[in-house]
């Protein structure tokens, strides 16, 4: 165990992960409509005001980091990784499904080991929606055929599902950017136009316990970087 | 050969994790991360998590045997006239709530038009509970002919027999709490009540009337002046708790001045609170702030 821990990262699924390329462009970040209805809003005020962000070219994992990749990571870095005491930690996921129960710190450590980094919030939004203002990575219609989420009356799935098996590709070919597991991104949370005031990190995309509103490409929430959840995972950028 | 490859390099001025040594074993990374937490993302993230203080936990209720996931219950409590009535509730227990460690609890109360079965979707609180490892109870007011048939919380003293402290909704909430205290290891110092609209008004009343039960409240689109409860609250000796207030400036159902009145009451009574006065927002729960709401109340 220790021998392997000290070896350079092997040729692992992390290294061989399928990635998609996102060219440099101007992202219209946030929701374009600043008008709230009295009831039934599907967008939230922290998605305003839409603003332009110049994003350099990057690559991003086509799928959320899987339990298989996570297991290789743990094996490579040894058991010294600060995993906390949560009994569910890295133990609940099918190998081909996304890893969950990972903190922001876990995700950051993984991506650094894999030769990448957590995507910035603007990079994540660009990878999800491209250069238009679509509600979901594939367009406008949401159903359990497209994503794992909470419909309001039932859950599409009891746990996050293996990626790449639904008709859910973003304009750049990334999958599961809506539902399944919400994804950590690198940024500290702040309202647009303001500086971060705390330690909370941004979560994007919504998870299998989240409702439709949270799955939209511009939806954003936040959490303590130490928090772990069955509905939160991540992907890396490079 | 392999052993040599596994020997951690002596302090050489370079942070070599994780390529050369496992996370946490290179003293050079200690120094680098201490001076700049963003210097080496992986090694510094590892250290930040390893060295984070343990979450504070209060005394537990001692309960055990409750199931995880979503389940529904019913309690028989007095109505506004003192007659018994069955009132329902829904509980969400996330997998992240460790049964051996006292977990927080929050009541979530809807407004006129949201029954308890739609509250999880409307508020999004289940996902926040997953992250925070706390339990959620969704409740609803009595189904009464008020302004048409709606779910009505007792937020006007004229609507029930007795004084403010004899509010039938307080009996409803405390009866549910007692049930859950026996089924789960609840952190008795982290029991909160949150609501939207009329449910928010009741959350203020509950927190001020029952500080022995609730450590604080969250009020979204709520009120405290219209029903005259601010006057009552000022006369109480309620020890200050924590509160999280959200109100939109374009709320035409409950004007934002009511949110301002809640903030004024909190100021006058010395509470620790956060007030999100959101520009352009209408009469809607804002689920994107649920994790922040919980973090603030439970810290």
Short mmCIF file of C-alpha atoms in Angstrom, two decimals:
data_model
loop_
_atom_site.label_atom_id
_atom_site.label_comp_id
_atom_site.label_asym_id
_atom_site.label_seq_id
_atom_site.Cartn_x
_atom_site.Cartn_y
_atom_site.Cartn_z
CA UNK A 1 0.00 0.00 0.00
CA UNK A 2 2.67 2.44 1.01
CA UNK A 3 4.80 1.52 -1.97
CA UNK A 4 2.03 2.36 -4.34
CA UNK A 5 1.17 5.45 -2.39
CA UNK A 6 4.60 6.84 -3.05
CA UNK A 7 4.74 5.94 -6.68
CA UNK A 8 3.83 8.53 -9.27
CA UNK A 9 0.18 8.45 -10.20
CA UNK A 10 -0.31 5.35 -12.34
CA UNK A 11 -2.04 5.23 -15.67
CA UNK A 12 -5.41 5.41 -14.04
CA UNK A 13 -8.91 6.20 -15.16
CA UNK A 14 -8.18 9.70 -13.96
CA UNK A 15 -5.52 10.07 -16.58
CA UNK A 16 -7.54 8.30 -19.20
CA UNK A 17 -10.78 10.07 -18.46
CA UNK A 18 -12.80 11.23 -21.41
CA UNK A 19 -12.65 14.98 -21.67
CA UNK A 20 -14.33 17.52 -23.88
CA UNK A 21 -12.76 20.70 -25.19
CA UNK A 22 -14.33 24.08 -24.66
CA UNK A 23 -12.93 26.84 -26.85
CA UNK A 24 -12.18 30.33 -25.61
CA UNK A 25 -15.23 32.55 -25.82
CA UNK A 26 -17.33 35.16 -24.10
CA UNK A 27 -19.81 33.65 -21.65
CA UNK A 28 -23.05 35.49 -20.95
CA UNK A 29 -23.03 34.39 -17.34
CA UNK A 30 -26.25 34.30 -15.34
CA UNK A 31 -29.93 34.41 -16.20
CA UNK A 32 -30.99 36.87 -18.91
CA UNK A 33 -34.40 37.72 -17.50
CA UNK A 34 -34.41 40.01 -14.47
CA UNK A 35 -38.20 40.01 -14.11
CA UNK A 36 -39.75 37.97 -11.33
CA UNK A 37 -43.28 36.63 -11.48
CA UNK A 38 -45.34 36.86 -8.35
CA UNK A 39 -45.57 33.07 -8.10
CA UNK A 40 -43.97 30.08 -9.71
CA UNK A 41 -40.56 31.52 -10.48
CA UNK A 42 -38.17 28.97 -11.89
CA UNK A 43 -35.18 31.25 -11.62
CA UNK A 44 -33.69 32.87 -8.59
CA UNK A 45 -32.35 36.27 -7.81
CA UNK A 46 -28.74 35.21 -7.30
CA UNK A 47 -28.52 34.42 -11.03
CA UNK A 48 -28.71 38.12 -11.82
CA UNK A 49 -27.39 40.30 -13.26
CA UNK A 50 -26.26 38.59 -16.43
CA UNK A 51 -22.75 39.72 -17.28
CA UNK A 52 -20.05 38.83 -19.77
CA UNK A 53 -17.03 36.79 -18.72
CA UNK A 54 -14.07 36.05 -20.98
CA UNK A 55 -13.21 32.37 -20.61
CA UNK A 56 -9.96 30.88 -21.91
CA UNK A 57 -9.99 27.50 -23.66
CA UNK A 58 -10.04 24.52 -21.33
CA UNK A 59 -10.91 20.86 -21.14
CA UNK A 60 -13.37 19.33 -18.72
CA UNK A 61 -14.34 15.77 -17.79
CA UNK A 62 -17.15 14.54 -20.00
CA UNK A 63 -18.60 12.72 -16.98
CA UNK A 64 -18.75 13.33 -13.27
CA UNK A 65 -15.84 11.68 -11.46
CA UNK A 66 -16.81 8.07 -10.89
CA UNK A 67 -16.50 5.83 -7.88
CA UNK A 68 -13.93 3.85 -9.84
CA UNK A 69 -11.69 6.85 -10.37
CA UNK A 70 -12.13 7.84 -6.75
CA UNK A 71 -11.10 4.40 -5.55
CA UNK A 72 -7.92 4.55 -7.61
CA UNK A 73 -7.21 7.97 -6.15
CA UNK A 74 -7.63 6.76 -2.59
CA UNK A 75 -5.37 3.82 -3.30
CA UNK A 76 -2.73 6.07 -4.80
CA UNK A 77 -2.67 8.76 -2.15
CA UNK A 78 -3.05 6.37 0.76
CA UNK A 79 -5.46 6.32 3.59
CA UNK A 80 -4.04 9.50 5.05
CA UNK A 81 -6.53 11.54 3.08
CA UNK A 82 -8.68 13.36 5.57
CA UNK A 83 -11.91 11.54 4.95
CA UNK A 84 -13.77 12.32 8.11
CA UNK A 85 -15.76 9.75 10.01
CA UNK A 86 -18.87 9.56 7.89
CA UNK A 87 -19.59 5.90 7.44
CA UNK A 88 -21.02 6.55 4.00
CA UNK A 89 -17.83 8.14 2.76
CA UNK A 90 -16.88 6.82 -0.68
CA UNK A 91 -18.61 3.55 0.07
CA UNK A 92 -22.07 3.99 -1.41
CA UNK A 93 -21.43 4.49 -5.07
CA UNK A 94 -21.46 1.99 -7.88
CA UNK A 95 -18.05 2.04 -9.53
CA UNK A 96 -19.37 3.41 -12.77
CA UNK A 97 -21.60 5.99 -11.14
CA UNK A 98 -20.45 9.34 -9.81
CA UNK A 99 -18.68 9.47 -6.50
CA UNK A 100 -20.61 11.39 -3.86
CA UNK A 101 -20.11 12.11 -0.15
CA UNK A 102 -17.09 14.18 -1.11
CA UNK A 103 -16.28 17.56 0.36
CA UNK A 104 -14.94 20.49 -1.62
CA UNK A 105 -11.54 19.72 -0.14
CA UNK A 106 -11.75 16.10 -1.26
CA UNK A 107 -12.66 17.21 -4.77
CA UNK A 108 -9.83 19.73 -4.90
CA UNK A 109 -7.32 17.13 -3.73
CA UNK A 110 -8.55 14.66 -6.34
CA UNK A 111 -8.35 17.06 -9.24
CA UNK A 112 -4.86 18.17 -8.27
CA UNK A 113 -3.77 14.53 -8.16
CA UNK A 114 -5.38 13.91 -11.55
CA UNK A 115 -3.39 16.72 -13.11
CA UNK A 116 -6.28 19.16 -13.22
CA UNK A 117 -8.32 21.41 -10.98
CA UNK A 118 -11.90 22.08 -10.10
CA UNK A 119 -13.55 24.14 -12.85
CA UNK A 120 -14.20 27.78 -12.18
CA UNK A 121 -17.86 28.69 -11.89
CA UNK A 122 -17.82 30.47 -15.25
CA UNK A 123 -16.10 27.52 -16.90
CA UNK A 124 -18.71 25.18 -15.48
CA UNK A 125 -21.60 27.31 -16.75
CA UNK A 126 -20.03 27.62 -20.18
CA UNK A 127 -19.49 23.87 -20.42
CA UNK A 128 -23.15 23.36 -19.45
CA UNK A 129 -24.95 25.84 -21.66
CA UNK A 130 -22.58 27.02 -24.33
CA UNK A 131 -23.07 30.50 -25.64
CA UNK A 132 -26.85 30.65 -25.61
CA UNK A 133 -29.28 30.88 -22.71
CA UNK A 134 -30.73 27.39 -22.70
CA UNK A 135 -32.31 26.25 -19.45
CA UNK A 136 -30.74 22.80 -19.44
CA UNK A 137 -27.58 21.52 -21.13
CA UNK A 138 -29.56 19.86 -23.94
CA UNK A 139 -32.26 22.53 -24.33
CA UNK A 140 -35.54 23.20 -22.60
CA UNK A 141 -37.45 20.00 -21.81
CA UNK A 142 -36.73 18.23 -18.54
CA UNK A 143 -37.75 14.66 -17.77
CA UNK A 144 -36.37 11.58 -16.06
CA UNK A 145 -35.10 10.44 -19.46
CA UNK A 146 -32.72 13.37 -19.39
CA UNK A 147 -31.67 13.69 -15.78
CA UNK A 148 -31.92 12.18 -12.30
CA UNK A 149 -33.79 14.66 -10.07
CA UNK A 150 -36.80 15.10 -7.79
CA UNK A 151 -39.89 15.79 -9.86
CA UNK A 152 -41.91 16.99 -6.89
CA UNK A 153 -43.84 13.77 -6.63
CA UNK A 154 -41.09 11.20 -7.02
CA UNK A 155 -37.39 10.70 -7.55
CA UNK A 156 -36.16 9.67 -10.98
CA UNK A 157 -33.61 7.41 -9.30
CA UNK A 158 -32.82 6.19 -5.79
CA UNK A 159 -29.16 7.10 -6.20
CA UNK A 160 -26.94 8.84 -8.75
CA UNK A 161 -26.78 6.94 -12.04
CA UNK A 162 -23.84 5.97 -14.24
CA UNK A 163 -23.05 8.79 -16.59
CA UNK A 164 -23.27 9.01 -20.34
CA UNK A 165 -26.35 6.83 -20.62
CA UNK A 166 -28.93 9.56 -21.12
CA UNK A 167 -29.65 11.96 -23.95
CA UNK A 168 -28.33 14.87 -21.99
CA UNK A 169 -25.21 16.16 -23.73
CA UNK A 170 -24.29 19.80 -23.37
CA UNK A 171 -23.26 21.82 -26.46
CA UNK A 172 -19.70 20.63 -25.90
CA UNK A 173 -20.59 17.01 -25.20
CA UNK A 174 -20.45 16.90 -21.42
CA UNK A 175 -23.01 14.71 -19.62
CA UNK A 176 -24.88 14.89 -16.32
CA UNK A 177 -24.44 18.63 -15.93
CA UNK A 178 -28.05 18.71 -14.76
CA UNK A 179 -29.04 16.40 -11.91
CA UNK A 180 -27.42 13.16 -10.73
CA UNK A 181 -24.96 14.85 -8.37
CA UNK A 182 -24.58 18.56 -7.81
CA UNK A 183 -21.00 19.56 -8.56
CA UNK A 184 -18.45 21.52 -6.60
CA UNK A 185 -16.69 24.28 -8.51
CA UNK A 186 -13.61 26.14 -7.42
CA UNK A 187 -15.15 29.48 -6.48
CA UNK A 188 -16.12 30.86 -3.11
CA UNK A 189 -19.78 31.87 -3.17
CA UNK A 190 -20.67 35.52 -3.68
CA UNK A 191 -23.54 37.41 -5.22
CA UNK A 192 -22.62 38.53 -8.72
CA UNK A 193 -20.73 41.79 -8.55
CA UNK A 194 -19.71 41.27 -4.94
CA UNK A 195 -16.60 39.85 -3.32
CA UNK A 196 -16.87 36.54 -1.44
CA UNK A 197 -17.61 37.11 2.21
CA UNK A 198 -17.28 33.61 3.62
CA UNK A 199 -15.88 30.15 3.11
CA UNK A 200 -18.90 28.60 1.35
CA UNK A 201 -18.16 27.19 -2.09
CA UNK A 202 -20.45 27.17 -5.10
CA UNK A 203 -22.47 24.12 -6.12
CA UNK A 204 -23.85 23.80 -9.65
CA UNK A 205 -26.16 21.54 -11.61
CA UNK A 206 -28.34 20.07 -8.87
CA UNK A 207 -28.45 16.47 -7.74
CA UNK A 208 -30.86 13.56 -7.71
CA UNK A 209 -32.56 14.97 -4.58
CA UNK A 210 -32.88 18.46 -6.07
CA UNK A 211 -35.89 19.89 -7.83
CA UNK A 212 -36.10 21.09 -11.43
CA UNK A 213 -35.24 24.67 -10.61
CA UNK A 214 -31.86 23.67 -9.18
CA UNK A 215 -30.93 21.80 -12.36
CA UNK A 216 -30.92 24.82 -14.66
CA UNK A 217 -27.63 25.86 -16.20
CA UNK A 218 -27.62 29.20 -14.36
CA UNK A 219 -28.84 27.96 -10.96
CA UNK A 220 -26.35 28.34 -8.14
CA UNK A 221 -26.21 27.49 -4.49
CA UNK A 222 -23.53 27.16 -1.88
CA UNK A 223 -22.29 24.92 0.91
CA UNK A 224 -19.63 24.62 3.57
CA UNK A 225 -16.51 23.18 1.91
CA UNK A 226 -16.48 20.44 4.56
CA UNK A 227 -20.04 19.33 3.76
CA UNK A 228 -20.67 15.92 2.26
CA UNK A 229 -23.89 14.69 0.77
CA UNK A 230 -25.22 11.72 -1.19
CA UNK A 231 -26.16 14.24 -3.85
CA UNK A 232 -22.88 16.10 -4.30
CA UNK A 233 -19.89 15.14 -6.43
CA UNK A 234 -17.67 16.91 -8.94
CA UNK A 235 -15.75 16.83 -12.21
CA UNK A 236 -12.33 18.26 -13.03
CA UNK A 237 -11.11 20.80 -15.55
CA UNK A 238 -7.69 20.83 -17.24
CA UNK B 1 14.36 0.35 -5.20
CA UNK B 2 10.73 0.70 -4.41
CA UNK B 3 11.45 1.58 -0.84
CA UNK B 4 13.73 4.34 -1.96
CA UNK B 5 11.06 5.56 -4.27
CA UNK B 6 8.73 5.73 -1.31
CA UNK B 7 10.96 7.67 0.96
CA UNK B 8 9.61 11.09 1.49
CA UNK B 9 12.11 13.68 0.32
CA UNK B 10 13.85 15.66 2.97
CA UNK B 11 12.73 19.18 3.30
CA UNK B 12 13.98 20.55 0.04
CA UNK B 13 11.92 23.70 -0.30
CA UNK B 14 9.50 22.12 -2.75
CA UNK B 15 6.00 20.82 -2.01
CA UNK B 16 6.03 17.40 -3.66
CA UNK B 17 2.54 16.11 -2.81
CA UNK B 18 0.93 14.03 -4.14
CA UNK B 19 3.31 13.06 -6.94
CA UNK B 20 6.21 12.02 -4.71
CA UNK B 21 4.60 11.49 -1.31
CA UNK B 22 1.04 11.04 -0.07
CA UNK B 23 -0.96 14.04 0.97
CA UNK B 24 0.03 15.33 4.38
CA UNK B 25 3.61 14.03 4.50
CA UNK B 26 5.75 16.79 3.04
CA UNK B 27 6.71 19.47 5.53
CA UNK B 28 7.42 21.85 2.69
CA UNK B 29 3.70 21.78 1.88
CA UNK B 30 2.92 22.65 5.49
CA UNK B 31 4.96 25.81 5.20
CA UNK B 32 3.68 26.70 1.75
CA UNK B 33 0.02 26.27 2.71
CA UNK B 34 0.47 28.17 5.96
CA UNK B 35 1.70 31.20 4.09
CA UNK B 36 -0.72 30.91 1.16
CA UNK B 37 -3.71 28.54 1.41
CA UNK B 38 -4.12 28.63 -2.35
CA UNK B 39 -0.47 27.92 -3.12
CA UNK B 40 -0.93 24.20 -3.80
CA UNK B 41 -4.62 23.37 -4.16
CA UNK B 42 -4.43 19.65 -3.45
CA UNK B 43 -2.02 19.70 -0.50
CA UNK B 44 -3.63 22.80 0.98
CA UNK B 45 -7.14 21.38 0.63
CA UNK B 46 -5.99 18.27 2.42
CA UNK B 47 -4.57 20.28 5.29
CA UNK B 48 -7.58 22.56 5.55
CA UNK B 49 -9.85 19.56 5.93
CA UNK B 50 -7.54 17.66 8.24
CA UNK B 51 -7.11 20.62 10.56
CA UNK B 52 -10.70 21.86 10.56
CA UNK B 53 -12.21 21.97 14.06
CA UNK B 54 -14.78 19.32 14.80
CA UNK B 55 -18.39 20.41 14.46
CA UNK B 56 -19.81 21.50 17.77
CA UNK B 57 -22.64 19.32 19.02
CA UNK B 58 -25.05 20.04 21.85
CA UNK B 59 -26.79 17.64 24.19
CA UNK B 60 -28.75 14.88 22.51
CA UNK B 61 -32.36 13.96 23.11
CA UNK B 62 -31.45 10.32 23.56
CA UNK B 63 -33.86 8.92 21.01
CA UNK B 64 -33.21 5.94 18.79
CA UNK B 65 -34.96 3.70 16.33
CA UNK B 66 -36.30 6.20 13.84
CA UNK B 67 -35.98 5.35 10.17
CA UNK B 68 -34.20 7.40 7.55
CA UNK B 69 -35.78 8.83 4.43
CA UNK B 70 -39.24 10.40 4.27
CA UNK B 71 -42.14 9.38 6.48
CA UNK B 72 -45.46 10.90 7.49
CA UNK B 73 -47.04 11.19 10.89
CA UNK B 74 -50.09 12.57 12.65
CA UNK B 75 -50.67 14.03 16.11
CA UNK B 76 -53.92 14.80 17.89
CA UNK B 77 -53.79 18.27 19.43
CA UNK B 78 -56.25 21.02 20.40
CA UNK B 79 -57.65 23.35 17.78
CA UNK B 80 -58.43 27.02 18.33
CA UNK B 81 -61.50 26.17 20.41
CA UNK B 82 -59.73 23.51 22.44
CA UNK B 83 -61.31 20.60 20.61
CA UNK B 84 -59.07 17.72 19.49
CA UNK B 85 -58.00 17.66 15.87
CA UNK B 86 -55.68 15.39 13.89
CA UNK B 87 -52.83 17.29 12.34
CA UNK B 88 -50.28 15.81 9.97
CA UNK B 89 -46.56 16.28 9.38
CA UNK B 90 -43.81 14.90 7.18
CA UNK B 91 -40.27 14.10 8.28
CA UNK B 92 -37.11 13.88 6.19
CA UNK B 93 -34.10 12.16 7.71
CA UNK B 94 -31.04 12.36 5.44
CA UNK B 95 -28.53 9.56 5.13
CA UNK B 96 -25.93 12.06 6.23
CA UNK B 97 -27.45 12.23 9.71
CA UNK B 98 -25.26 9.92 11.77
CA UNK B 99 -27.59 8.18 14.27
CA UNK B 100 -24.86 8.17 16.90
CA UNK B 101 -24.27 11.94 16.80
CA UNK B 102 -26.91 14.48 17.85
CA UNK B 103 -28.36 16.03 14.69
CA UNK B 104 -30.05 19.38 14.20
CA UNK B 105 -33.75 19.70 13.44
CA UNK B 106 -35.71 22.33 11.57
CA UNK B 107 -39.45 22.74 11.18
CA UNK B 108 -40.51 24.12 7.80
CA UNK B 109 -43.95 25.73 7.67
CA UNK B 110 -45.75 26.79 4.52
CA UNK B 111 -48.06 29.65 3.74
CA UNK B 112 -51.73 29.78 2.86
CA UNK B 113 -51.52 27.76 -0.33
CA UNK B 114 -48.76 25.23 0.22
CA UNK B 115 -49.66 21.95 1.87
CA UNK B 116 -46.99 20.04 3.72
CA UNK B 117 -46.65 17.50 0.92
CA UNK B 118 -45.43 20.15 -1.50
CA UNK B 119 -43.04 21.85 0.87
CA UNK B 120 -40.00 19.69 0.13
CA UNK B 121 -40.22 20.58 -3.53
CA UNK B 122 -41.10 24.22 -2.90
CA UNK B 123 -38.38 24.93 -0.38
CA UNK B 124 -35.70 22.50 -1.56
CA UNK B 125 -34.82 21.87 2.06
CA UNK B 126 -34.15 18.15 1.62
CA UNK B 127 -31.02 18.85 -0.41
CA UNK B 128 -29.80 21.26 2.26
CA UNK B 129 -30.49 18.61 4.88
CA UNK B 130 -28.40 16.15 2.88
CA UNK B 131 -25.51 18.60 3.06
CA UNK B 132 -25.96 19.62 6.67
CA UNK B 133 -26.93 16.27 8.16
CA UNK B 134 -30.02 17.69 9.90
CA UNK B 135 -33.62 16.51 10.07
CA UNK B 136 -36.54 18.39 8.54
CA UNK B 137 -40.18 18.42 9.63
CA UNK B 138 -42.70 19.81 7.18
CA UNK B 139 -45.86 21.05 8.83
CA UNK B 140 -49.01 22.84 7.83
CA UNK B 141 -51.63 25.01 9.44
CA UNK B 142 -55.17 23.80 9.96
CA UNK B 143 -57.30 23.50 6.83
CA UNK B 144 -59.98 26.11 7.54
CA UNK B 145 -62.40 28.41 5.78
CA UNK B 146 -60.57 31.66 6.34
CA UNK B 147 -60.24 33.65 3.14
CA UNK B 148 -61.60 30.65 1.30
CA UNK B 149 -60.33 27.21 2.29
CA UNK B 150 -56.63 27.47 3.05
CA UNK B 151 -53.99 26.18 5.47
CA UNK B 152 -54.07 28.64 8.32
CA UNK B 153 -51.54 29.11 11.10
CA UNK B 154 -52.73 30.77 14.27
CA UNK B 155 -50.82 34.02 13.97
CA UNK B 156 -53.59 36.34 15.18
CA UNK B 157 -54.38 36.07 18.87
CA UNK B 158 -58.08 36.67 18.18
CA UNK B 159 -58.27 33.34 16.32
CA UNK B 160 -57.82 31.10 19.34
CA UNK B 161 -58.84 30.89 22.98
CA UNK B 162 -56.27 32.09 25.49
CA UNK B 163 -53.12 34.20 25.33
CA UNK B 164 -50.26 34.11 22.86
CA UNK B 165 -48.50 31.39 24.81
CA UNK B 166 -51.52 29.14 24.44
CA UNK B 167 -51.35 29.15 20.66
CA UNK B 168 -52.57 25.75 19.38
CA UNK B 169 -49.81 25.69 16.76
CA UNK B 170 -47.20 25.72 19.51
CA UNK B 171 -48.78 22.58 20.94
CA UNK B 172 -48.71 21.03 17.47
CA UNK B 173 -45.01 21.83 17.00
CA UNK B 174 -43.92 20.77 20.47
CA UNK B 175 -45.88 17.52 20.27
CA UNK B 176 -44.12 16.64 17.03
CA UNK B 177 -40.78 17.62 18.56
CA UNK B 178 -41.38 15.33 21.52
CA UNK B 179 -42.17 12.48 19.15
CA UNK B 180 -38.94 13.03 17.22
CA UNK B 181 -36.85 13.44 20.36
CA UNK B 182 -37.83 9.90 21.24
CA UNK B 183 -37.05 8.50 17.82
CA UNK B 184 -33.79 10.25 17.01
CA UNK B 185 -30.73 11.64 18.71
CA UNK B 186 -31.63 15.30 18.22
CA UNK B 187 -29.22 18.09 19.16
CA UNK B 188 -31.38 19.97 21.65
CA UNK B 189 -29.37 23.14 21.15
CA UNK B 190 -30.05 23.16 17.41
CA UNK B 191 -33.80 22.96 16.95
CA UNK B 192 -35.15 25.70 14.71
CA UNK B 193 -38.38 26.75 13.06
CA UNK B 194 -38.61 28.23 9.56
CA UNK B 195 -41.55 29.35 7.51
CA UNK B 196 -42.83 31.17 4.48
CA UNK B 197 -45.47 33.92 4.61
CA UNK B 198 -47.95 33.02 7.33
CA UNK B 199 -45.72 30.12 8.28
CA UNK B 200 -42.92 32.65 8.74
CA UNK B 201 -45.11 34.70 11.06
CA UNK B 202 -45.74 31.58 13.11
CA UNK B 203 -42.00 30.82 13.19
CA UNK B 204 -41.36 34.19 14.85
CA UNK B 205 -44.06 33.50 17.44
CA UNK B 206 -42.76 29.99 18.10
CA UNK B 207 -39.18 31.14 18.61
CA UNK B 208 -40.12 33.96 20.98
CA UNK B 209 -42.69 31.95 22.93
CA UNK B 210 -40.73 28.71 23.21
CA UNK B 211 -37.02 29.51 23.58
CA UNK B 212 -36.78 26.32 25.63
CA UNK B 213 -37.51 24.43 22.41
CA UNK B 214 -36.30 26.64 19.57
CA UNK B 215 -32.85 28.19 19.35
CA UNK B 216 -33.95 30.47 16.53
CA UNK B 217 -36.04 30.91 13.42
CA UNK B 218 -35.98 31.66 9.71
CA UNK B 219 -38.67 33.84 8.18
CA UNK B 220 -39.14 34.24 4.43
CA UNK B 221 -41.78 36.74 3.29
CA UNK B 222 -43.02 36.84 6.86
CA UNK B 223 -44.60 39.39 9.15
CA UNK B 224 -44.65 40.42 12.77
CA UNK B 225 -46.29 43.87 12.86
CA UNK B 226 -49.62 43.29 11.06
CA UNK B 227 -50.70 40.86 13.74
CA UNK B 228 -49.30 42.95 16.58
CA UNK B 229 -46.89 40.29 17.69
CA UNK B 230 -43.95 42.70 17.70
CA UNK B 231 -45.53 44.48 20.66
CA UNK B 232 -45.98 41.21 22.48
CA UNK B 233 -42.40 40.09 21.74
CA UNK B 234 -40.96 43.30 23.15
CA UNK B 235 -42.62 42.54 26.47
CA UNK B 236 -41.08 39.09 26.72
CA UNK B 237 -37.77 38.22 28.33
CA UNK B 238 -36.91 35.76 25.59
CA UNK B 239 -33.17 35.14 25.58
CA UNK B 240 -31.71 36.24 22.22
CA UNK B 241 -31.36 33.49 19.64
CA UNK B 242 -30.41 33.45 15.98
CA UNK B 243 -32.61 34.38 13.03
CA UNK B 244 -32.38 34.34 9.25
CA UNK B 245 -34.77 36.70 7.48
CA UNK B 246 -35.45 36.82 3.74
CA UNK B 247 -37.81 39.29 2.08
CA UNK B 248 -38.21 40.59 -1.47
CA UNK B 249 -38.69 44.25 -2.20
CA UNK B 250 -41.40 43.48 -4.79
CA UNK B 251 -43.49 41.26 -2.53
CA UNK B 252 -47.08 42.42 -3.04
CA UNK B 253 -48.60 39.86 -0.65
CA UNK B 254 -46.52 40.76 2.39
CA UNK B 255 -44.71 44.06 1.81
CA UNK B 256 -41.02 44.23 2.54
CA UNK B 257 -41.70 46.63 5.38
CA UNK B 258 -42.87 43.59 7.34
CA UNK B 259 -39.44 42.04 6.88
CA UNK B 260 -37.95 45.32 8.04
CA UNK B 261 -40.19 45.13 11.11
CA UNK B 262 -38.86 41.66 11.92
CA UNK B 263 -35.32 43.02 11.64
CA UNK B 264 -36.23 45.94 13.89
CA UNK B 265 -37.64 43.57 16.49
CA UNK B 266 -34.49 41.46 16.33
CA UNK B 267 -32.40 44.58 16.83
CA UNK B 268 -34.44 45.70 19.79
CA UNK B 269 -34.31 42.31 21.46
CA UNK B 270 -30.63 41.74 20.80
CA UNK B 271 -30.79 38.74 18.49
CA UNK B 272 -27.99 37.61 16.19
CA UNK B 273 -29.50 37.69 12.73
CA UNK B 274 -28.93 37.85 8.98
CA UNK B 275 -31.36 39.77 6.77
CA UNK B 276 -31.41 39.18 3.01
CA UNK B 277 -33.47 42.06 1.65
CA UNK B 278 -33.59 40.96 -1.97
CA UNK B 279 -34.10 43.52 -4.71
CA UNK B 280 -36.94 42.75 -7.12
CA UNK B 281 -37.92 39.49 -5.46
CA UNK B 282 -41.60 38.67 -4.94
CA UNK B 283 -43.55 36.48 -2.52
CA UNK B 284 -41.45 33.34 -2.95
CA UNK B 285 -39.26 31.11 -0.81
CA UNK B 286 -35.66 31.40 -2.04
CA UNK B 287 -34.26 27.85 -1.90
CA UNK B 288 -30.81 28.81 -3.12
CA UNK B 289 -30.10 30.17 0.35
CA UNK B 290 -31.15 27.05 2.25
CA UNK B 291 -27.58 25.87 2.99
CA UNK B 292 -26.67 29.38 4.11
CA UNK B 293 -29.78 29.55 6.24
CA UNK B 294 -28.86 26.38 8.06
CA UNK B 295 -25.18 27.30 8.41
CA UNK B 296 -26.11 30.60 10.01
CA UNK B 297 -28.66 29.20 12.42
CA UNK B 298 -26.69 26.14 13.46
CA UNK B 299 -23.18 27.56 13.77
#
